[in-house]
XYZ file of C-alpha atoms in Angstrom:
729
model
C 90.931 171.254 28.415
C 87.046 169.920 28.915
C 85.832 166.092 30.243
C 83.285 164.516 28.164
C 81.052 165.767 30.308
C 81.565 168.776 29.139
C 82.744 170.421 32.567
C 85.810 171.975 33.063
C 88.128 169.513 34.982
C 88.489 170.641 38.858
C 91.358 171.465 40.836
C 92.940 169.079 41.928
C 92.417 167.201 37.614
C 94.616 170.650 36.771
C 97.016 170.625 39.066
C 97.958 167.168 39.062
C 98.031 167.432 34.797
C 100.199 170.775 35.488
C 102.706 169.184 37.107
C 102.984 165.801 34.842
C 103.023 168.782 32.004
C 105.603 171.190 33.357
C 107.725 167.906 35.689
C 111.320 169.757 35.123
C 110.502 172.114 37.044
C 108.496 170.996 39.113
C 111.037 168.794 39.970
C 113.641 172.165 39.929
C 111.590 173.816 42.258
C 111.207 171.056 44.560
C 115.012 170.101 44.607
C 115.982 173.855 45.364
C 113.612 173.580 48.290
C 115.607 170.709 49.874
C 118.829 171.774 49.576
C 117.852 175.671 50.720
C 115.898 174.806 53.921
C 118.930 172.328 54.750
C 121.555 174.241 54.776
C 119.047 177.014 56.334
C 118.460 174.049 59.202
C 122.111 173.373 59.090
C 122.856 177.219 60.431
C 119.982 178.278 62.181
C 118.181 175.376 63.191
C 117.923 174.866 66.629
C 117.942 171.730 69.099
C 115.925 169.404 70.885
C 115.593 169.053 74.687
C 112.032 167.437 77.287
C 111.540 170.509 79.053
C 107.298 171.231 79.917
C 105.761 173.641 82.470
C 103.081 172.309 84.572
C 100.894 175.640 84.580
C 97.780 175.383 87.881
C 99.708 172.948 89.508
C 101.069 172.253 92.608
C 104.549 170.833 90.998
C 104.690 174.473 88.884
C 103.419 176.008 91.701
C 106.723 175.087 94.197
C 108.647 175.495 91.643
C 107.887 178.600 90.971
C 108.277 179.600 94.545
C 111.145 179.232 94.350
C 111.938 180.486 91.512
C 110.918 183.834 93.375
C 111.866 182.827 96.748
C 114.929 180.465 95.993
C 118.836 181.439 96.543
C 120.584 181.071 93.948
C 121.330 176.657 94.356
C 117.162 177.379 93.498
C 117.726 178.851 90.328
C 118.764 177.603 86.631
C 118.605 173.382 85.847
C 120.405 171.192 88.223
C 122.781 168.114 86.631
C 124.637 165.339 88.714
C 127.831 164.463 87.967
C 128.576 161.220 89.870
C 132.162 160.432 91.152
C 133.321 156.788 92.134
C 136.511 156.654 94.080
C 136.917 152.737 93.732
C 138.166 151.252 97.058
C 139.807 154.807 98.127
C 137.962 157.761 99.623
C 137.290 160.762 98.039
C 138.720 162.730 100.120
C 141.665 161.047 99.060
C 141.440 163.104 95.837
C 140.483 166.368 97.090
C 142.979 168.612 95.153
C 141.213 167.033 92.161
C 138.004 168.614 93.734
C 138.922 171.494 94.404
C 141.020 171.433 89.938
C 137.631 169.931 88.530
C 135.150 172.607 90.675
C 136.931 175.243 89.816
C 137.169 174.657 86.075
C 133.477 173.166 85.826
C 132.495 176.829 87.579
C 134.291 178.549 84.836
C 132.089 177.093 82.126
C 129.304 179.684 80.366
C 125.950 178.649 81.027
C 126.987 177.192 84.785
C 125.496 179.374 87.815
C 126.888 177.370 90.681
C 128.984 173.822 91.474
C 128.752 172.492 94.551
C 132.228 170.740 96.310
C 130.890 167.085 97.519
C 133.430 167.941 100.517
C 132.358 170.194 101.366
C 128.490 169.898 101.051
C 126.436 168.347 103.434
C 124.986 164.678 102.240
C 126.885 164.874 99.137
C 129.396 162.024 100.126
C 127.656 158.422 100.579
C 128.310 156.673 103.585
C 131.784 154.703 103.283
C 133.058 157.688 101.201
C 133.945 156.756 97.790
C 130.477 157.246 95.917
C 129.763 161.301 95.189
C 127.541 164.082 93.421
C 129.068 167.378 92.041
C 125.471 169.054 90.760
C 125.977 171.914 88.367
C 123.523 173.927 88.059
C 123.076 175.418 84.503
C 121.138 178.107 83.112
C 119.018 176.163 81.204
C 118.598 172.992 80.406
C 121.826 171.541 79.612
C 120.050 168.022 77.164
C 119.720 171.589 74.393
C 122.836 172.275 74.214
C 125.650 171.875 71.617
C 127.294 168.858 71.857
C 130.605 170.226 71.595
C 129.471 171.820 75.357
C 130.423 168.523 76.320
C 134.405 169.034 75.194
C 134.968 171.727 78.154
C 132.699 169.648 80.604
C 135.343 166.904 79.804
C 138.078 168.833 79.568
C 137.187 169.983 83.516
C 137.137 166.688 84.963
C 139.678 165.163 82.942
C 142.001 166.186 86.505
C 139.177 163.778 88.638
C 139.920 161.300 85.456
C 143.559 161.694 85.592
C 143.647 160.532 89.691
C 141.743 157.633 89.485
C 138.176 158.831 90.267
C 135.070 157.685 87.643
C 133.073 160.585 86.231
C 129.980 159.946 85.049
C 126.984 163.144 83.820
C 123.346 162.080 85.112
C 119.864 164.025 83.151
C 120.174 166.326 81.912
C 123.760 166.549 81.209
C 123.367 163.174 80.722
C 121.364 163.094 77.490
C 123.424 165.628 75.883
C 125.543 163.204 76.433
C 124.009 160.569 74.886
C 124.766 157.950 71.972
C 123.887 159.387 68.532
C 120.676 157.771 67.326
C 120.331 155.320 64.860
C 117.823 157.147 62.524
C 119.776 156.703 59.813
C 120.401 153.487 60.637
C 116.688 153.021 60.683
C 115.299 155.232 57.581
C 117.759 152.493 55.844
C 116.684 150.184 57.514
C 112.614 151.123 56.552
C 113.920 152.341 52.824
C 115.839 149.092 52.089
C 112.303 147.118 53.099
C 109.909 149.634 51.170
C 111.891 148.289 48.356
C 111.912 145.178 48.864
C 107.957 144.931 49.259
C 107.221 147.216 46.306
C 109.590 144.689 44.119
C 107.604 142.168 44.847
C 103.962 143.638 44.982
C 104.280 145.096 42.234
C 107.249 144.397 39.716
C 108.364 147.892 38.277
C 111.190 148.769 39.286
C 109.890 153.063 37.939
C 107.120 151.860 40.049
C 109.094 151.078 43.079
C 111.421 153.657 43.053
C 109.134 156.962 42.258
C 107.735 156.404 46.499
C 110.790 156.172 47.678
C 112.438 158.638 46.296
C 108.521 161.132 46.493
C 109.098 160.101 50.683
C 112.812 160.822 50.652
C 111.544 164.176 49.494
C 109.478 164.954 51.419
C 110.908 163.917 54.737
C 114.108 165.764 53.829
C 112.290 168.639 53.487
C 109.161 168.465 56.872
C 113.240 167.584 58.856
C 114.892 170.510 57.665
C 111.608 172.640 58.277
C 110.722 171.318 61.876
C 114.183 172.302 62.727
C 114.046 176.253 62.103
C 111.090 175.589 64.272
C 113.097 174.224 66.648
C 115.166 177.247 67.094
C 111.477 179.515 67.802
C 109.708 176.677 69.542
C 110.420 173.730 72.270
C 110.228 170.240 70.662
C 111.072 166.914 72.498
C 114.217 164.998 71.686
C 111.898 162.557 70.387
C 110.562 164.657 68.160
C 112.469 164.317 65.309
C 112.173 160.795 65.424
C 109.021 160.210 65.745
C 108.213 163.399 62.821
C 110.735 161.052 60.725
C 108.893 157.261 61.575
C 105.375 159.672 59.751
C 106.590 160.799 56.936
C 108.208 158.437 55.595
C 105.702 155.811 56.285
C 103.457 158.603 55.072
C 105.152 159.615 52.830
C 105.431 156.522 50.524
C 102.333 155.047 51.379
C 100.294 158.408 49.569
C 102.713 158.542 46.558
C 102.307 154.257 46.355
C 98.563 154.729 46.152
C 99.240 157.451 43.263
C 101.285 155.063 41.244
C 98.800 152.361 41.493
C 96.078 154.576 40.198
C 97.327 156.135 37.389
C 98.641 152.359 35.961
C 95.377 151.479 36.481
C 94.455 154.123 33.921
C 96.993 153.339 32.220
C 96.022 149.881 31.602
C 92.130 151.156 31.271
C 92.013 153.274 27.904
C 95.184 152.124 25.892
C 95.370 155.842 24.306
C 94.452 158.187 27.172
C 97.261 160.672 27.340
C 99.653 160.165 30.563
C 99.222 163.840 31.398
C 95.428 163.457 31.622
C 95.625 160.145 33.228
C 97.973 162.120 35.837
C 95.365 164.493 35.966
C 92.589 162.722 36.841
C 94.563 160.284 39.573
C 95.737 163.571 41.508
C 91.393 164.710 41.485
C 90.648 160.446 42.714
C 92.953 159.296 44.606
C 94.612 162.412 45.330
C 92.054 163.570 46.602
C 91.782 160.665 48.959
C 95.318 161.836 50.204
C 93.742 165.315 50.724
C 91.194 163.940 53.407
C 93.634 161.355 54.872
C 95.929 163.598 55.423
C 93.351 165.839 56.447
C 92.564 163.110 58.936
C 95.827 162.319 60.595
C 96.908 165.876 61.096
C 93.322 166.499 62.729
C 94.004 163.711 64.452
C 97.542 164.843 65.595
C 96.368 168.506 65.970
C 93.721 167.058 68.666
C 96.683 166.787 71.187
C 96.466 170.796 71.830
C 93.444 169.562 73.071
C 95.927 168.867 76.197
C 96.223 171.719 77.120
C 100.159 170.530 77.731
C 102.437 172.326 75.022
C 104.801 169.743 74.954
C 102.295 166.939 74.129
C 101.037 168.777 71.302
C 104.573 170.078 70.343
C 104.904 166.324 69.277
C 101.590 166.281 67.461
C 102.729 169.150 65.607
C 106.052 168.303 64.823
C 104.828 165.013 63.051
C 102.024 167.095 61.496
C 104.770 169.164 59.816
C 106.023 165.970 58.149
C 103.056 164.543 57.055
C 101.825 167.657 55.476
C 104.376 168.249 53.985
C 104.379 164.405 52.391
C 101.010 165.286 51.053
C 101.933 167.718 49.306
C 105.111 166.184 47.717
C 102.764 163.397 46.547
C 99.957 165.437 44.810
C 102.768 167.716 43.413
C 106.318 165.899 43.228
C 105.185 162.384 41.553
C 102.966 163.694 39.342
C 105.555 165.320 37.925
C 106.958 162.040 37.614
C 104.327 160.377 36.811
C 104.472 162.987 33.549
C 108.420 162.169 32.859
C 108.003 158.329 33.028
C 104.844 158.358 31.394
C 104.275 154.569 29.525
C 107.723 153.430 30.472
C 106.602 153.155 34.311
C 106.010 149.315 33.168
C 109.170 149.208 31.236
C 111.962 148.233 33.380
C 111.007 145.074 35.607
C 111.715 142.543 37.620
C 108.791 140.231 37.062
C 105.434 140.811 35.029
C 103.992 143.790 36.741
C 101.126 143.569 38.657
C 97.591 145.371 37.563
C 94.743 145.933 40.104
C 92.192 142.825 39.937
C 90.347 143.005 36.773
C 87.315 139.954 37.223
C 85.821 137.701 40.249
C 88.252 135.112 40.670
C 91.802 136.390 41.659
C 92.446 135.828 45.904
C 90.543 138.535 46.983
C 87.343 138.286 45.311
C 87.591 134.630 46.920
C 88.274 135.744 50.663
C 85.705 138.418 50.002
C 83.539 135.769 48.972
C 83.709 133.664 51.729
C 84.169 136.679 54.729
C 80.417 137.624 53.044
C 79.207 133.812 53.671
C 79.903 133.867 57.424
C 80.478 137.427 57.956
C 79.174 137.010 62.033
C 81.340 134.360 62.518
C 84.457 136.588 61.375
C 83.163 139.273 62.942
C 83.556 137.509 66.133
C 86.696 135.949 65.752
C 88.256 139.226 65.088
C 86.519 141.139 67.627
C 88.023 138.057 70.331
C 91.721 139.025 69.333
C 91.459 141.705 69.474
C 89.708 141.890 72.994
C 92.646 139.638 74.174
C 95.515 141.857 73.167
C 94.045 144.707 74.681
C 93.612 142.591 77.771
C 97.106 143.950 79.097
C 95.506 147.669 78.748
C 93.571 146.457 82.048
C 97.189 146.564 84.379
C 98.321 149.727 82.244
C 100.746 151.662 84.407
C 102.302 154.824 83.827
C 105.113 157.336 84.369
C 108.287 158.051 83.244
C 110.735 155.966 82.213
C 114.637 157.285 83.606
C 117.896 156.604 82.758
C 117.874 153.107 84.874
C 115.494 152.002 81.992
C 118.699 152.704 79.675
C 122.223 150.523 78.408
C 124.490 150.135 80.326
C 126.703 151.618 77.913
C 125.120 155.127 78.620
C 126.874 157.695 80.848
C 123.641 158.725 82.676
C 122.855 154.445 83.026
C 126.101 154.439 85.410
C 125.741 157.365 86.904
C 121.868 156.237 87.999
C 123.684 153.050 89.506
C 126.455 154.695 90.900
C 123.668 157.057 93.042
C 121.475 153.959 94.000
C 124.852 151.716 95.565
C 125.698 154.976 97.375
C 123.096 156.669 98.321
C 120.060 153.998 97.490
C 117.678 153.676 94.218
C 114.983 156.651 95.911
C 118.216 158.963 95.623
C 117.668 158.713 91.591
C 114.402 160.665 92.224
C 113.767 162.929 95.419
C 110.794 165.473 95.954
C 110.988 168.601 96.843
C 109.188 169.381 99.842
C 108.154 174.222 99.519
C 105.488 175.417 102.023
C 104.704 178.892 101.965
C 104.679 180.484 105.559
C 101.951 183.162 106.433
C 103.150 186.466 107.240
C 102.710 185.663 110.808
C 105.302 182.728 110.613
C 107.433 184.826 108.471
C 107.929 187.384 110.680
C 107.950 184.709 113.751
C 111.405 182.488 113.588
C 109.829 180.265 116.816
C 106.595 179.984 115.042
C 108.937 178.602 112.270
C 110.937 177.054 113.934
C 107.590 174.647 115.313
C 106.385 174.280 112.364
C 109.854 173.222 110.449
C 109.894 170.862 113.387
C 106.416 168.780 113.049
C 106.294 169.104 109.507
C 109.857 166.588 109.411
C 108.662 164.507 112.025
C 104.748 164.568 110.136
C 107.421 163.852 106.816
C 109.664 161.299 107.748
C 107.062 158.855 109.810
C 105.354 158.788 106.094
C 105.419 154.715 104.706
C 107.975 154.828 101.693
C 109.610 157.518 102.755
C 113.875 156.763 103.324
C 114.711 160.027 104.677
C 113.461 163.790 105.150
C 116.370 166.914 105.212
C 114.842 169.516 108.157
C 113.385 171.772 106.486
C 115.118 175.678 105.668
C 114.132 178.694 105.482
C 114.536 180.666 101.889
C 116.724 183.822 102.966
C 113.742 185.632 102.854
C 111.589 183.945 105.175
C 108.537 183.031 102.797
C 109.272 179.350 102.855
C 110.452 176.150 103.706
C 112.301 173.707 102.155
C 112.778 170.111 102.582
C 114.400 166.934 100.431
C 112.462 163.958 100.555
C 113.931 160.856 99.656
C 111.821 157.716 98.664
C 112.493 154.205 99.487
C 112.101 153.506 95.111
C 113.531 154.253 92.480
C 111.477 157.011 90.420
C 109.434 154.360 88.316
C 108.156 152.738 90.893
C 104.519 152.301 91.416
C 105.372 153.109 95.447
C 106.942 156.404 93.876
C 104.404 157.606 92.322
C 101.971 156.458 95.620
C 103.697 157.999 97.623
C 104.005 161.342 95.650
C 100.659 161.195 95.962
C 100.282 160.844 99.866
C 102.337 163.593 100.237
C 100.547 165.948 98.407
C 97.097 165.171 99.685
C 97.648 163.793 103.031
C 100.750 163.969 104.793
C 102.011 167.926 104.230
C 98.250 168.850 104.315
C 98.081 167.259 107.715
C 101.213 168.346 108.937
C 100.898 172.240 108.026
C 96.487 171.697 109.525
C 97.961 174.031 112.423
C 100.241 176.061 110.174
C 98.071 179.119 110.599
C 97.503 179.657 105.948
C 100.995 178.173 105.745
C 100.442 175.568 102.023
C 102.643 173.019 100.495
C 103.754 171.735 97.379
C 105.212 168.620 96.218
C 108.244 169.668 93.529
C 111.460 168.499 91.937
C 111.821 166.736 88.442
C 110.330 163.961 89.680
C 107.308 165.423 90.799
C 106.806 167.145 87.468
C 106.672 164.281 86.055
C 104.235 162.255 87.918
C 102.208 165.344 87.493
C 102.190 165.626 84.214
C 101.169 161.650 84.160
C 98.350 163.124 86.652
C 97.496 165.544 83.161
C 97.809 163.195 80.693
C 95.446 160.637 82.135
C 92.927 162.975 82.932
C 93.121 164.944 79.768
C 93.269 161.098 77.648
C 89.427 160.744 78.200
C 89.422 164.637 76.235
C 91.550 163.805 73.231
C 89.818 160.050 72.931
C 86.824 162.577 72.547
C 87.945 165.291 70.189
C 89.633 163.254 67.929
C 87.138 160.563 67.503
C 84.432 163.299 67.240
C 86.034 165.351 64.119
C 86.760 161.874 62.236
C 82.679 160.660 63.095
C 82.341 164.255 60.943
C 84.690 163.601 58.069
C 83.880 160.247 57.787
C 80.093 161.149 57.586
C 80.616 164.059 55.129
C 82.934 161.765 53.117
C 80.854 158.925 52.812
C 77.282 159.787 53.743
C 76.552 157.952 56.140
C 76.198 157.349 59.688
C 77.016 153.578 60.095
C 80.334 153.211 58.344
C 80.881 156.614 60.291
C 79.966 154.409 63.557
C 81.882 151.446 62.977
C 85.109 153.118 62.177
C 85.190 154.869 64.852
C 84.497 151.485 67.144
C 86.816 149.259 64.765
C 90.025 151.899 65.179
C 89.439 151.547 68.951
C 89.819 148.089 69.504
C 92.787 147.645 66.961
C 94.188 151.514 69.084
C 93.353 149.433 72.806
C 95.064 145.637 70.598
C 98.548 148.062 70.038
C 98.221 149.522 73.918
C 97.707 146.122 75.803
C 101.264 145.306 72.806
C 102.951 147.377 74.609
C 102.188 146.897 78.324
C 103.054 142.505 78.074
C 106.081 144.045 76.202
C 107.351 147.237 77.897
C 106.133 146.062 81.193
C 105.221 142.891 81.778
C 109.191 142.235 80.351
C 107.212 139.803 77.720
C 110.386 139.368 75.331
C 111.966 143.313 75.989
C 115.398 142.049 75.961
C 114.776 140.997 71.818
C 114.422 145.093 71.298
C 117.332 145.936 74.214
C 115.123 146.816 76.642
C 117.162 145.553 80.217
C 114.110 146.040 82.986
C 110.434 146.369 82.862
C 110.015 150.031 82.960
C 106.444 151.718 83.456
C 104.418 153.130 80.011
C 105.873 156.416 79.224
C 103.448 158.518 80.065
C 103.150 160.108 76.267
C 102.247 157.990 74.666
C 99.207 155.508 75.544
C 97.981 159.858 73.777
C 100.465 159.755 71.317
C 99.323 155.947 69.987
C 96.342 156.900 69.793
C 96.134 160.254 67.648
C 98.384 158.555 65.251
C 96.822 155.148 64.830
C 93.691 156.704 64.775
C 95.171 159.133 61.603
C 96.535 156.346 60.435
C 94.108 153.697 60.295
C 92.154 156.442 58.661
C 93.922 156.286 55.657
C 93.184 152.557 55.139
C 89.684 153.401 55.350
C 89.661 156.305 53.229
C 91.083 154.676 50.411
C 89.209 151.428 50.888
C 85.225 152.664 51.413
C 85.537 155.322 48.929
C 86.279 152.295 46.265
C 83.538 150.063 48.132
C 81.060 153.570 47.718
C 82.597 153.831 44.295
C 80.980 150.344 43.579
C 78.152 150.827 45.876
C 76.950 154.424 43.437
C 77.391 152.631 40.148
C 75.424 149.564 40.841
C 73.774 149.294 44.329
C 74.599 145.727 45.643
C 76.110 146.408 48.768
C 78.012 143.145 48.673
C 79.301 143.605 45.261
C 80.372 146.607 46.449
C 82.251 144.855 48.768
C 84.131 142.269 47.598
C 85.262 144.604 44.749
C 86.352 147.433 46.667
C 87.651 145.058 48.904
C 89.776 143.382 45.931
C 90.492 147.095 44.157
C 92.379 148.042 47.328
C 93.232 144.995 49.171
C 96.720 144.549 47.540
C 98.197 147.991 47.654
C 96.874 148.557 51.528
C 98.582 145.431 52.678
C 102.311 145.642 51.286
C 101.443 149.697 52.428
C 100.711 148.191 55.721
C 104.016 145.790 55.152
C 105.850 149.216 54.744
C 104.727 151.323 57.441
C 105.187 148.730 59.274
C 108.939 148.406 58.689
C 109.401 151.693 58.615
C 108.462 151.792 62.412
C 109.756 149.014 63.411
C 113.383 150.299 62.374
C 113.172 152.477 64.750
C 113.387 149.316 67.623
C 117.262 150.450 66.597
C 116.937 153.488 68.503
C 119.106 154.377 72.242
C 115.829 156.419 73.014
C 113.138 153.390 75.154
C 110.089 156.138 74.471
C 111.008 155.573 70.966
C 111.398 151.789 70.591
C 108.075 151.796 72.631
C 106.110 154.462 70.133
C 108.364 151.744 67.280
C 106.554 149.098 68.832
C 103.233 150.141 69.165
C 102.859 151.674 65.574
C 104.164 148.605 63.338
C 101.947 146.629 65.718
C 99.175 148.746 65.403
C 99.070 149.285 61.078
C 99.441 145.149 61.200
C 96.406 145.322 63.272
C 94.622 146.779 61.056
C 95.644 146.215 57.796
C 94.717 142.913 58.103
C 92.397 142.081 61.100
C 90.253 144.852 60.531
C 90.769 146.214 57.237
C 90.552 142.392 56.018
C 88.194 140.815 58.171
C 86.182 143.082 60.608
C 84.941 145.723 58.589
C 84.725 143.587 55.381
C 82.144 141.615 58.110
C 80.403 144.726 59.253
C 79.767 146.037 55.953
C 78.046 142.177 54.687
C 76.446 142.479 58.078
C 74.397 146.021 57.397
C 73.340 146.032 53.737
C 71.806 148.533 53.101
C 71.744 150.054 56.027
C 75.714 150.881 55.406
C 74.470 153.845 53.298
C 71.885 155.325 55.136
C 71.857 158.596 56.012
C 68.694 161.058 57.429
C 67.842 163.285 54.465
C 67.802 166.047 56.820
C 71.353 165.471 57.330
C 72.263 164.790 54.715
C 70.969 168.687 53.457
C 72.764 169.959 56.409
C 76.395 168.166 55.003
C 78.651 169.609 53.126
C 79.527 167.577 50.157
C 82.763 166.880 49.870
C 83.983 163.499 47.886
C 87.431 161.788 48.742
C 88.264 159.908 45.253
C 86.074 162.205 42.762
C 84.949 160.778 39.285
C 88.196 161.897 37.905
C 87.164 165.940 36.918
């Protein structure tokens, strides 16, 4: 088919039209895909567990030395089982303890099990509370949940004897109650259904984005599960992927359905299949740019150099890409099946796009246009107030102490704190690598061990230090430092830095060529935080720079690209501020099921930045593409801003309400970090769709006038041409 201009339609146009005319084939292909991947994932899919390495850090070097020179107790992954004899003592349950320890040793994947009654320091003062340390061949958080049946059976004699048994992390993570993700997804879909019905009136137009999003989400999560069998993903990965996939899936399909309905209303004689082709060639092109921007932002997380963070971004990126593919193929197929019947079933009169100057959004645009400086100042001031708490942000790791008391790892945490002190939940392991002379000289090793013990014990914030012991090959001295504060406390972070940077080098100053490292789970978590803090400026620079170049290429404007980057940074800062106020300061945290003040999880700001920056660019692309479309047609900046805002405000507002409901529904998760991400992302979408999109963007564009569209000629010739919403070809 030849267009009116006599040119052959472009690839997107032809793809959309083909999907509309061969709708049942496309639908059948997607159904086969979701069923096939679902079955494959059920049979061969992998599991999710928090696991990361930190090459080049002292914590990782210490861990590697323990593996190379330590004894069997230094290999694998350890997890405590905490025992509480109540009003008695553990010594009174010796037979039950011996039986349980023997049964635990016979479990698969268990390397060693300590007996608390024969292990020094394993029983607290008073004798009622003790720990059984089980060392597994790999992280038990990633085991099949059925593995717990064997652990439960092994400790049954203890429980039958009246001893309370709780599982500390990481085994406790395996025992984590079933996530509320399915409920969260159902709530998000339910709210989306309501918003779409109210916003657009049509039952078919409401169901189409939801069906597309759910289908894409199923395919994306199944694909992620299959990849997880061969790669490591964090526990939060599927939840984050579900939030992103569901949110953008609804948005992308909604933008397409809205454009399709507008085309049918504008041209009554237009063939529905041709209308689908034009829809995909225009709004579909914007979907491609938007999805590419989100995926690019998420991919930018690999610039951190930390695989754990990059994998989280990749997990979310997978569902975003699948959502875009579903929107560009499955949605056109459904539009082709519905045709002009898309508005036949409705709960109220379907609403079309604004066509005149008297609608509410034109009036709002005119109001902003009369006082753009005032609106700009007010919007920036509001975002600055919301962002103020960021100045006191404390990054750290949210440990089991912040979990609900219904979880076994929280109860294990509390028992350890009661019996051994809160610092026992986050011990630091000190590893000293001796030089050749010290390895051969036992007296030199002993003198160094004595000096090391006394110097470390004198450091403020240290509750206790175990006497350093030599490894079996005499290459290492190993000691455990117990802080006076819990692993989440800022004081523990300060102690870690003091030990690594000051106390340990000072203690080894006269020890020849000995070098010391602070390692262990707590130290690794703190080193992880240090690396993220150091890499955050790089991530921000990479993502902002890439987005700037993309917007510069798409909209051919320096000011538009710079303004978009700066405004998005403001909205992200505001969202960070809300997270700090709720979780770190405790303002309203109990409303979200958080029982105490916690630090901001170290990777949350970085994840939020990548996701929020990508999503905000979605709305930026859809709004600015309509503004630019009118500008190119009429050359009137005021008219372009008003028309673009009026044409997209309703659909962007509905999309933002849906995205917000999807994110906030995940506040039901039992995982505090997921709650953090859910609140931060939900708030950011609200801020972006209201303050930024409806106030700051039009205000700045009114102020800049024709300068909005200025681009040096040499740069225009250098940049490739990429039109986000073409002419429909």
